Coordinates of C-alpha atoms and ligand atoms in Angstrom, one line a residue:
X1 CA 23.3 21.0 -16.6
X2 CA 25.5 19.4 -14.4
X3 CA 24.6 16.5 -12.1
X4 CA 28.0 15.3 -10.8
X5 CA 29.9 16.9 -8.3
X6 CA 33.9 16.9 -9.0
X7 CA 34.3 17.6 -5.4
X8 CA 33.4 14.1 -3.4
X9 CA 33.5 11.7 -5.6
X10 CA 34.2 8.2 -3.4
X11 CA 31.2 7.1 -5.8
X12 CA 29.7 3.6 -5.1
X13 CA 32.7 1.4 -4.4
X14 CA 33.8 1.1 -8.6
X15 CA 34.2 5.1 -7.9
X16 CA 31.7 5.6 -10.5
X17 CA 28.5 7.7 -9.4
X18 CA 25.3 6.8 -8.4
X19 CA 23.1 6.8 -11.4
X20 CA 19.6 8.0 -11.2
X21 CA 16.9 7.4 -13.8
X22 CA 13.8 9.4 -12.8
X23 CA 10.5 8.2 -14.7
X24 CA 8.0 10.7 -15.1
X25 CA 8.5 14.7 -15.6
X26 CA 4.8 16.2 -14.6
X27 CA 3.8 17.7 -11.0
X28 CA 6.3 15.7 -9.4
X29 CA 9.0 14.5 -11.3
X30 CA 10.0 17.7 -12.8
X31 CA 10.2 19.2 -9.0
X32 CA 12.2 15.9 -8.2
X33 CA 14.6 17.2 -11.1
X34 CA 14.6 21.0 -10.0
X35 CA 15.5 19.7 -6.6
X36 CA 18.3 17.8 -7.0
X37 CA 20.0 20.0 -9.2
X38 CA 19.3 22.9 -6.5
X39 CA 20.5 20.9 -3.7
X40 CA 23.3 18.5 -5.7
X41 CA 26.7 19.9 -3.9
X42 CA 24.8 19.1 -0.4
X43 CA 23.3 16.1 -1.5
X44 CA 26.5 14.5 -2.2
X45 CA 27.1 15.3 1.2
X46 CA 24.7 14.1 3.1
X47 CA 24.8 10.6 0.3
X48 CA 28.7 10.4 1.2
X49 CA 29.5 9.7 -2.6
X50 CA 28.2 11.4 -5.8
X51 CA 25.3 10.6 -8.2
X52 CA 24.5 11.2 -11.6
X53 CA 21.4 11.9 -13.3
X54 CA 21.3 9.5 -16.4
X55 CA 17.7 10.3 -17.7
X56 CA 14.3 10.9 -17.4
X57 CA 11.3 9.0 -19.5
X58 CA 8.7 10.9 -20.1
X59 CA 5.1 9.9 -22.6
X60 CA 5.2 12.3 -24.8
X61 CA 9.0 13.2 -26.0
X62 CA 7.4 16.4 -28.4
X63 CA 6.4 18.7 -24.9
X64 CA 8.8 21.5 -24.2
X65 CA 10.1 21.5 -21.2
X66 CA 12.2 24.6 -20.9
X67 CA 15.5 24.4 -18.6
X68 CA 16.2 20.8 -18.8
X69 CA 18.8 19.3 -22.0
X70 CA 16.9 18.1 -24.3
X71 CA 19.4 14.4 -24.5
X72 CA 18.2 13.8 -21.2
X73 CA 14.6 12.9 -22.2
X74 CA 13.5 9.9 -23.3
X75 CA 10.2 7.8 -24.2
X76 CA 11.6 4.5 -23.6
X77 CA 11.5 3.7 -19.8
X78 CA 12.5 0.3 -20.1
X79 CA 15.8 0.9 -22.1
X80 CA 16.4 3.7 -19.3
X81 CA 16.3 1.4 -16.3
X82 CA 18.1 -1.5 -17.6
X83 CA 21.0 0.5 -18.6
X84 CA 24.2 -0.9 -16.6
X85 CA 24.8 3.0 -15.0
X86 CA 21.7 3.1 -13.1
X87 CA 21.3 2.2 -9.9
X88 CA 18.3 3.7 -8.5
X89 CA 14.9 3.9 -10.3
X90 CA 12.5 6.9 -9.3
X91 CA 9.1 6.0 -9.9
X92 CA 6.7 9.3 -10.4
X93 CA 4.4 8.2 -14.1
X94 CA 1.6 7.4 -12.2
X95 CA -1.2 4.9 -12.3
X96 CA -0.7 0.8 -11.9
X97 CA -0.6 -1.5 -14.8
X98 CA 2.3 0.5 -16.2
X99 CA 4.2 1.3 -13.5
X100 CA 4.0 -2.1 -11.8
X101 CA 5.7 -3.5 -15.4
X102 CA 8.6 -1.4 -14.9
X103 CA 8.9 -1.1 -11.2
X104 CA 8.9 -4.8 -10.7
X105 CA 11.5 -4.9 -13.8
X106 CA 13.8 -2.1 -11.9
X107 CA 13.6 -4.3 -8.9
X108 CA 14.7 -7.8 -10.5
X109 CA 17.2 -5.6 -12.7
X110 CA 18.7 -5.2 -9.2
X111 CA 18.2 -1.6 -9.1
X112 CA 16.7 0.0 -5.9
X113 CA 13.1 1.4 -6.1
X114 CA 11.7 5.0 -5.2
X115 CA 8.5 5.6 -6.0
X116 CA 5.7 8.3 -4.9
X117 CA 2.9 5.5 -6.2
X118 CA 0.3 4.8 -3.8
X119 CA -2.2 2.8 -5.9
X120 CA 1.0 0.9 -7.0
X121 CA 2.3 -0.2 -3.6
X122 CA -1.5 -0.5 -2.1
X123 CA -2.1 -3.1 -5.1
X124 CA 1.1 -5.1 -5.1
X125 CA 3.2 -4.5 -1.9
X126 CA 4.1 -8.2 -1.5
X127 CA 5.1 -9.0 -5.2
X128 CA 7.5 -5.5 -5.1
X129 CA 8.7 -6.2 -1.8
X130 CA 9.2 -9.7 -2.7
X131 CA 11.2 -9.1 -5.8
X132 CA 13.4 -6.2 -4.0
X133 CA 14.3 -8.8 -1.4
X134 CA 15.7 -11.3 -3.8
X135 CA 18.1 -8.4 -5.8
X136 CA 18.6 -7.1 -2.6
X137 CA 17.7 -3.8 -3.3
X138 CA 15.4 -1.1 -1.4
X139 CA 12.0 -0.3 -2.6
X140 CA 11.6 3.0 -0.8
X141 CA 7.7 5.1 -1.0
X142 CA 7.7 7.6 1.4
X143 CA 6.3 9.9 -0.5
X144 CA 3.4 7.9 -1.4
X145 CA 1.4 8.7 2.1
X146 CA 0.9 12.3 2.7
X147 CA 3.1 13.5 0.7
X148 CA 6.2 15.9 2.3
X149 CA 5.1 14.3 5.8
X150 CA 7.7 12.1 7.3
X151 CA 5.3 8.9 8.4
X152 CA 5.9 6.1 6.8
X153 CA 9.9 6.5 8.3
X154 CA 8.5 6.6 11.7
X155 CA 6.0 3.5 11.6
X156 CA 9.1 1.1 9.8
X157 CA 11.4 2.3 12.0
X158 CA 10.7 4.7 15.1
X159 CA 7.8 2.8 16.3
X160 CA 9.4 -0.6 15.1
X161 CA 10.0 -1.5 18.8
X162 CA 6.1 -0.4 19.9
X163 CA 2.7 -1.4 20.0
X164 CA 0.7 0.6 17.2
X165 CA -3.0 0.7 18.2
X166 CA -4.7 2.7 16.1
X167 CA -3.6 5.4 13.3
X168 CA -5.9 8.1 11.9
X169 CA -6.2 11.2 9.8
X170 CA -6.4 12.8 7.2
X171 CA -4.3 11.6 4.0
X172 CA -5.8 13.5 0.9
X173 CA -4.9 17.0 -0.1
X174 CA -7.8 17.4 -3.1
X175 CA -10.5 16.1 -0.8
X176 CA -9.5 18.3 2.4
X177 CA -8.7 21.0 0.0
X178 CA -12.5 20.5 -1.4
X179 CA -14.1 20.1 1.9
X180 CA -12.6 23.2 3.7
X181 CA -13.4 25.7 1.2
X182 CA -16.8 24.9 1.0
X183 CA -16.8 25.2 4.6
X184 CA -15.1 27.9 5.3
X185 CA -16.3 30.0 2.5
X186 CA -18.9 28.5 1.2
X187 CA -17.2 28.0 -2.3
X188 CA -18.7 25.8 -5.0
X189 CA -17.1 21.7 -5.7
X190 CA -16.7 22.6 -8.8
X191 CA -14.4 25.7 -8.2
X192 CA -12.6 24.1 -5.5
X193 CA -12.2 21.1 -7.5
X194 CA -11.1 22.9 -10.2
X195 CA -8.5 24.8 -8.4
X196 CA -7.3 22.0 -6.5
X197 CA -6.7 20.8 -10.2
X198 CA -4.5 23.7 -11.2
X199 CA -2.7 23.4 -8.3
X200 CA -1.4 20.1 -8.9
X201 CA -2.8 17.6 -6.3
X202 CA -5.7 15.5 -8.4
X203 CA -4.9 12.0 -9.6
X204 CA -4.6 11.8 -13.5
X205 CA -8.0 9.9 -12.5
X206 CA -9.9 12.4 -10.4
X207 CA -12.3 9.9 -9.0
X208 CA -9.2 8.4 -7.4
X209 CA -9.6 11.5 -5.1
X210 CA -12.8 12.1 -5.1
X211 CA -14.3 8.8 -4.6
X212 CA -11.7 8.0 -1.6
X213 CA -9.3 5.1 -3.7
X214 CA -6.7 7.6 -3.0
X215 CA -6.8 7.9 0.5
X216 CA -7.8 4.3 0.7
X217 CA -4.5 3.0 -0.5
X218 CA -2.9 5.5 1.6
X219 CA -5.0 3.7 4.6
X220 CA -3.5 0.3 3.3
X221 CA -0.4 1.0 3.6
X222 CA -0.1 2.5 7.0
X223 CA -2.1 -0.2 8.1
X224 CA 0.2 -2.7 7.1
X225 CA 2.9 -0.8 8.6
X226 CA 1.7 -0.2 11.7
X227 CA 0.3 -3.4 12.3
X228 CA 2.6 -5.8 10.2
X229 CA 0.1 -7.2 8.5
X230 CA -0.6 -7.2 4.8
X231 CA -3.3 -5.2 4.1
X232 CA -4.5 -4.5 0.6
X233 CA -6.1 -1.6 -1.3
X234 CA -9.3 -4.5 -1.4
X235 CA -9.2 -4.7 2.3
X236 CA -10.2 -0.9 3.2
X237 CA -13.7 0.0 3.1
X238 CA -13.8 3.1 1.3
X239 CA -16.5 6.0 0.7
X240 CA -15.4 9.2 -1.0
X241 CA -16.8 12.8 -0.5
X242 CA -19.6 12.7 -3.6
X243 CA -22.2 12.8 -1.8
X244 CA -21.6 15.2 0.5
X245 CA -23.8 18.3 -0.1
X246 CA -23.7 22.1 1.1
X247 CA -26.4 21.3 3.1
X248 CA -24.7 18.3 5.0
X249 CA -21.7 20.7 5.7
X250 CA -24.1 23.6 6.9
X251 CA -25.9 21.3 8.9
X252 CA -22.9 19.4 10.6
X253 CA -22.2 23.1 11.2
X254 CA -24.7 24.2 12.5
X255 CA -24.2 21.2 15.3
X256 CA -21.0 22.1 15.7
X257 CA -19.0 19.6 13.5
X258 CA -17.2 19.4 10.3
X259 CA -17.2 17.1 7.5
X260 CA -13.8 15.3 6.7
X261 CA -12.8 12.3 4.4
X262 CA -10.6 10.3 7.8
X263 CA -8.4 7.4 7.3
X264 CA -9.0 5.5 10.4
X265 CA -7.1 2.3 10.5
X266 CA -7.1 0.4 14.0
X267 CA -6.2 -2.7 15.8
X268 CA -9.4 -4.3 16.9
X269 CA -9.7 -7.1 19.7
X270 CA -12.9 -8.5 20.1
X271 CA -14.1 -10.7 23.8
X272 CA -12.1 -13.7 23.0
X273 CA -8.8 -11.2 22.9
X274 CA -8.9 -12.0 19.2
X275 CA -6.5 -9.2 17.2
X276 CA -8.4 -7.9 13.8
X277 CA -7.3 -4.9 11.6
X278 CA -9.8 -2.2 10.3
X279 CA -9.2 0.0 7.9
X280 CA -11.6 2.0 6.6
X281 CA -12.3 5.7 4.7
X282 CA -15.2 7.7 4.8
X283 CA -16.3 11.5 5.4
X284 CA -16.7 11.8 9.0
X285 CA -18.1 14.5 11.0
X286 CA -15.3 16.2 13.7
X287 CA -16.0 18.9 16.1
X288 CA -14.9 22.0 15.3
X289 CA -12.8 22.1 18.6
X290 CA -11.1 18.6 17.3
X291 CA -7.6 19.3 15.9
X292 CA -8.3 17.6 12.9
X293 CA -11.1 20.3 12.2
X294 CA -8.3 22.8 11.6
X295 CA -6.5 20.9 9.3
X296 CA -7.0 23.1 6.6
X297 CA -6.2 23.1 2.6
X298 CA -4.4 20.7 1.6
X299 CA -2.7 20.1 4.3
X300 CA -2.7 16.3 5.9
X301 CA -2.6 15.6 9.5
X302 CA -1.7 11.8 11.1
X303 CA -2.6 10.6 14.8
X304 CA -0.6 7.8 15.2
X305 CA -1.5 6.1 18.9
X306 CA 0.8 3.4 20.5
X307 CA 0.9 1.5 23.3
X308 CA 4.5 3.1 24.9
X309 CA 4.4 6.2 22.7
X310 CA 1.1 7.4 23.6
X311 CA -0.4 9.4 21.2
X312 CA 1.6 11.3 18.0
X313 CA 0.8 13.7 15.7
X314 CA 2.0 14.0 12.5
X315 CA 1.0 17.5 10.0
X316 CA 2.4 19.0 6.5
X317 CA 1.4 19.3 2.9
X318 CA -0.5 16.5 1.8
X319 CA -0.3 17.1 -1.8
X320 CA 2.0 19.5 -4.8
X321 CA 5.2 19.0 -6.6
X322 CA 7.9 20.4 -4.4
X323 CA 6.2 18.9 -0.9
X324 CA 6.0 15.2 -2.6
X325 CA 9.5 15.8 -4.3
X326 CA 10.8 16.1 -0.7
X327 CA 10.0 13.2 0.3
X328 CA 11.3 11.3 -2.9
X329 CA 14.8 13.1 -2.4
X330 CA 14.4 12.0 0.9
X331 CA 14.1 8.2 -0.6
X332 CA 16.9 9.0 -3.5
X333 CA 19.3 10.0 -0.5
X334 CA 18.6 6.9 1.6
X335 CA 18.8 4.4 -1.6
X336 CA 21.8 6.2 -2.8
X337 CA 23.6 6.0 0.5
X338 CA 23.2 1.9 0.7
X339 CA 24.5 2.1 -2.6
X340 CA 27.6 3.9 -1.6
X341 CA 28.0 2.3 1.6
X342 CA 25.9 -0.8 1.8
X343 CA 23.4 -2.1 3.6
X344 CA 19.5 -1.7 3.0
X345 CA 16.4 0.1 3.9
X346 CA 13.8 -2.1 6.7
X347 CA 12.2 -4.2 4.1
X348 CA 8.5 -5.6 4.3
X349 CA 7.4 -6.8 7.9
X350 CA 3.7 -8.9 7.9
X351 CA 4.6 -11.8 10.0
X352 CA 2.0 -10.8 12.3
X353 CA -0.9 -11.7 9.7
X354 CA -4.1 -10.3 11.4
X355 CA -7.1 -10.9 9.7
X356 CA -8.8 -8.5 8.0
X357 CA -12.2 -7.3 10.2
X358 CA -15.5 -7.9 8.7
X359 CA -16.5 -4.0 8.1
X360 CA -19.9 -5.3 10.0
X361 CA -18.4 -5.4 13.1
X362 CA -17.0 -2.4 13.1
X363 CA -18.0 -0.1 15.5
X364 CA -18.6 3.7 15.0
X365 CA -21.1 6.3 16.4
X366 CA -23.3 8.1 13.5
X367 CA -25.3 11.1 13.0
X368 CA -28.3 10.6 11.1
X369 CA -30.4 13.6 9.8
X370 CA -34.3 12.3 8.6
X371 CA -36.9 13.8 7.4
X372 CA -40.5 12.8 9.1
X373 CA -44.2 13.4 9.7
X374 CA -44.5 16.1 11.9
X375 CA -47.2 14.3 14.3
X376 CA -47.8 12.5 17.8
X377 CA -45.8 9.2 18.2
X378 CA -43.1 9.5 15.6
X379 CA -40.1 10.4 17.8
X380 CA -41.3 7.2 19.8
X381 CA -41.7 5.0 16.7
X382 CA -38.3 6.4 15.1
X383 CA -36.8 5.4 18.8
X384 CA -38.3 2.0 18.8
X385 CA -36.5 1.1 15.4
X386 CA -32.8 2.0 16.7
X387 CA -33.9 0.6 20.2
X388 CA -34.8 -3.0 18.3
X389 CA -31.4 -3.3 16.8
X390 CA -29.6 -2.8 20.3
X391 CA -28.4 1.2 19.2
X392 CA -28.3 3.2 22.0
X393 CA -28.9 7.1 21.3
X394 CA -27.0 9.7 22.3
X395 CA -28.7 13.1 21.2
X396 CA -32.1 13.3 19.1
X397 CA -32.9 16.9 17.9
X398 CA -36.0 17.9 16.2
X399 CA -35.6 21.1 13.7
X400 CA -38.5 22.9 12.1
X401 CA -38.9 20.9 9.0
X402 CA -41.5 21.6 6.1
X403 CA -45.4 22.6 6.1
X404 CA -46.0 18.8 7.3
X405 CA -43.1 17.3 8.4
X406 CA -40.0 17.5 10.8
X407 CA -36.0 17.2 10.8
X408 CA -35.1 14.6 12.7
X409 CA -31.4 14.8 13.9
X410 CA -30.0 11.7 16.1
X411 CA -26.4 10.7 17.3
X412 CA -26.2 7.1 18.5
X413 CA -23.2 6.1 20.8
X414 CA -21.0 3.7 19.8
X415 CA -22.6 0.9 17.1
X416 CA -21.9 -2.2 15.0
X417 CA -22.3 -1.3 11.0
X418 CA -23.9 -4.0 10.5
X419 CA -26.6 -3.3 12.7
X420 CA -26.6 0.5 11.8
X421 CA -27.2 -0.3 8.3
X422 CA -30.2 -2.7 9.1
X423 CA -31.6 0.2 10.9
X424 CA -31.5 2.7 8.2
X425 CA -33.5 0.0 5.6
X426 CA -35.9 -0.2 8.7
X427 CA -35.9 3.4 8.8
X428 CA -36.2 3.3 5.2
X429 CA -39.7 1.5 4.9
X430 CA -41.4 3.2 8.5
X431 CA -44.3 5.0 7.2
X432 CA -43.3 8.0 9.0
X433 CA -40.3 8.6 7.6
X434 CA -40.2 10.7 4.7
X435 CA -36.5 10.1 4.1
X436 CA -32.9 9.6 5.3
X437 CA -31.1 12.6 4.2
X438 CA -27.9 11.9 5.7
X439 CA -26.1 9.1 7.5
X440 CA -22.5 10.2 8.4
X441 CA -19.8 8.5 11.0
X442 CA -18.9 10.5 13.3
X443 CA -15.6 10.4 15.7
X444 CA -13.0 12.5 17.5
X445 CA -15.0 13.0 20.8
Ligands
LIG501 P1 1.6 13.9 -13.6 O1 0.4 13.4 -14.4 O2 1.7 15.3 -13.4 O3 2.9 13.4 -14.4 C1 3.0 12.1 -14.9 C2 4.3 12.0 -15.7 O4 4.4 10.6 -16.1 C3 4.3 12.9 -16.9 O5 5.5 13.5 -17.0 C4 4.1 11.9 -18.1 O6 4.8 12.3 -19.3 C5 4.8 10.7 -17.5 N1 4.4 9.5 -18.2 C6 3.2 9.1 -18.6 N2 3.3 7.9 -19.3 C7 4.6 7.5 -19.3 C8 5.4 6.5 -19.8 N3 4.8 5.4 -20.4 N4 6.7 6.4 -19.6 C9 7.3 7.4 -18.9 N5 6.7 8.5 -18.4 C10 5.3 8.5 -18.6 O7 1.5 13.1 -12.2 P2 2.1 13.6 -10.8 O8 3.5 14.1 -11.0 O9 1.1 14.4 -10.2 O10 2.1 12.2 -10.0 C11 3.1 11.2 -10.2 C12 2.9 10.2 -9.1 O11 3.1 10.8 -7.8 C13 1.6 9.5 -9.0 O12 1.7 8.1 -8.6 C14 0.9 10.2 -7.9 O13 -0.1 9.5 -7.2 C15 2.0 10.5 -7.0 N6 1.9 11.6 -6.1 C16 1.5 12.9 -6.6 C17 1.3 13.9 -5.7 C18 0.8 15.2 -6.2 O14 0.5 16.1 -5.4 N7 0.8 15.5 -7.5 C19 1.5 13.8 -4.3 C20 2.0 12.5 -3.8 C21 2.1 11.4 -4.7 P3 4.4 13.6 -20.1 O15 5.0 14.7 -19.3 O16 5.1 13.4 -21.4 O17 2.9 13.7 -20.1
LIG502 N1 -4.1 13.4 -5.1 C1 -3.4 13.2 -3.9 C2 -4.0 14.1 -2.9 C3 -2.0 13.6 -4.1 O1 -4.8 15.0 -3.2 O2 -3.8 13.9 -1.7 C4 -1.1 13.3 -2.8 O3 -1.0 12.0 -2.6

């Protein structure tokens, strides 16, 4: 296998090639691999000099994997990036302690960065983008949010001169992947999740997906993007899909909705004019005539609104080796190029420092389906509890419910959490409620 073109060869100044170290040879990494050796002869091109593969670590060295040399595998990452011939460092193992060990060690070995790690960058943006400033090398993660969609490119640089207000969406492939099949066809979690395995997009740690850490660093880092303001993996409230039941998504159906896990990050300004930044994950009912309802598969979709802009949407695959190898190349090519031609990537911006909103004071409109007695009064008593914690309600439906009690199904307008979740422990201990069955946010109308 060749990885160096003898055609345009102006190299990185020396006239020696770029050299590439790629660490990590699973979903990703080995379509990172396949891709560059596809696509070498216009790569070059578009890099204006020529690169060179110099190895790839791997965990376990004893794995066949057919079509790639054998000499180009190793088990020692660290050797592999400090080697004087490599210059850019791609990041695809996976995980945090690890990865952050020989990330930041790339970085302060003065070799730029390119890494598809979400949980990585969510948990130590300003250490990485600290140590790439002082080598003066580019930390690139494109790949990291959303996979093959181009969005973190546009918020660092398109929308560098604007006024980002709010950005929203859906950023996890497993979870949307889950959510729609048992939606649209009724399939089982477990054979959803299951195929959504196969298929490449869980996290070595499922729960990562499942329980919303994913998508919650993926909320943290377009946060602090958009609003150039650190925000943290810690600073996102985050709920995953696990307790949504086929009967939540038949009921949100049957009311017109459907359930998705949203990313909703947003610029909050309270009376005073103060500026706060929310970010937050958790399912969420959408109407079906909401194009986020569509989004289906594994597919991610973005709503990026700003002040000038107005509002942008932003859709691809979400999740899978080839989609989230784009994006790396994508990385590789911009790295390379500063290599070859100097200069570097926009580096971290947070000299805005927004505080972080209390998740209380977050407002949101819910949707609340109870079980009660089926009698005189309750409707009015159920009322009275919302009414004494200043929530206004938008819709209350009563379905046929059991031999002796009611389904109680209310939408409130716009409400604080704090007082939303005071309400449901009143709810909680009213005689006439026989229980809470669901209590799910609600947005997009
Ligand atoms: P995989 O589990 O498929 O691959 C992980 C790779 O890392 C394997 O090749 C493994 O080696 C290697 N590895 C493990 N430990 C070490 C080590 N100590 N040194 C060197 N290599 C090691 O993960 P993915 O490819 O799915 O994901 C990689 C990264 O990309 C993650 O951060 C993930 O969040 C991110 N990502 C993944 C997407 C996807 O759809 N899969 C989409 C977007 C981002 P071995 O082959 O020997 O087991
Ligand atoms: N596990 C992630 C997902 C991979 O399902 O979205 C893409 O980041």
């Amino acid at each position: 296998m060749s990885t160096t073109s003898s055609t345009f060869n102006p190299g990185k100044g020396n006239g020696e090639p770029v050299g590439i170290a790629i660490l990590g040879h699973g979903t990703v990494g080995s379509e990172v691999l396949r891709l560059l050796n596809k696509y070498e002869d216009d790569l070059v091109h578009r890099i204006g000099g020529a690169f060179e593969l110099k190895g790839v670590a791997v965990g376990d060295l004893a794995k066949v994997r057919p079509g790639v040399p054998k000499e180009l595998f190793t088990d020692d990452a660290m050797e592999l990036i400090n080697r004087d011939d490599v210059d850019i460092v791609v990041e695809v193992i996976g995980g945090i302690d690890y990865p952050h060990e020989v990330v930041l060690a790339a970085l302060r070995a003065g070799k730029s960065v390119v890494t598809a790690n979400k949980a990585l960058v969510a948990a130590h943006s300003a250490e990485l983008a600290e140590a790439a400033d002082e080598a003066g090398v580019d930390l690139y993660f494109e790949a990291a949010v959303a996979a093959a969609i181009p969005v973190l490119g546009p918020l660092r640089r398109s929308l560098a001169g604007d006024r980002v207000l709010s950005v929203k969406g859906i950023v996890n492939g497993t979870t949307n992947f889950i959510l729609d099949a048992m939606d649209s066809t009724g399939a089982s979690y477990d054979d959803m999740f299951a195929e959504a395995q196969r298929l490449g997009y869980v996290e070595a740690d499922p729960s990562a997906d499942i329980d919303g850490h994913d998508a919650a660093s993926k909320a943290a880092i377009l946060a602090s993007l958009a609003f150039h303001t650190r925000v943290t993996s810690d600073d996102v409230y985050c709920e995953g899909i696990s307790n949504i039941s086929a009967t939540d998504i038949k009921a949100a159906q049957s009311a017109g909705y459907t359930i998705k896990l949203l990313a909703i990050c947003e610029r909050l300004i309270d009376d005073n004019g103060q500026e706060t930044v929310s970010a937050r994950v958790h399912p969420t009912l959408v109407p079906r005539s909401h194009p986020l309802a569509s989004v289906d598969k594994s597919f991610n979709a973005i709503f990026i609104e700003a002040e000038a802009a107005g509002r942008l949407m932003f859709y691809g695959n979400g999740a899978g080796g080839a989609p989230t190898a784009s994006a790396v190349l994508g990385d590789i090519v911009g790295a390379a190029r500063n290599k070859v031609h100097g200069g570097r990537a926009p580096g971290e911006s947070t000299y805005a420092s927004l505080p972080i909103a209390d998740f209380g004071d977050v407002e949101t409109r819910y949707h609340i389906d109870m079980e009660v007695d089926d009698r005189i009064g309750v409707l009015a008593e159920t009322a009275a509890v919302f009414s004494d914690r200043g929530i206004s309600l938008r819709t209350v439906r009563q379905e046929e419910g059991g031999e002796d009690h009611a389904r109680l199904v209310i939408v409130t307008h716009k409400a604080k959490e704090s007082d939303l979740a005071a309400t449901i422990e009143s709810l909680n201990n009213l005689p006439a409620v026989k229980a809470v069955n669901s209590v799910i946010r609600l947005e997009g109308e």
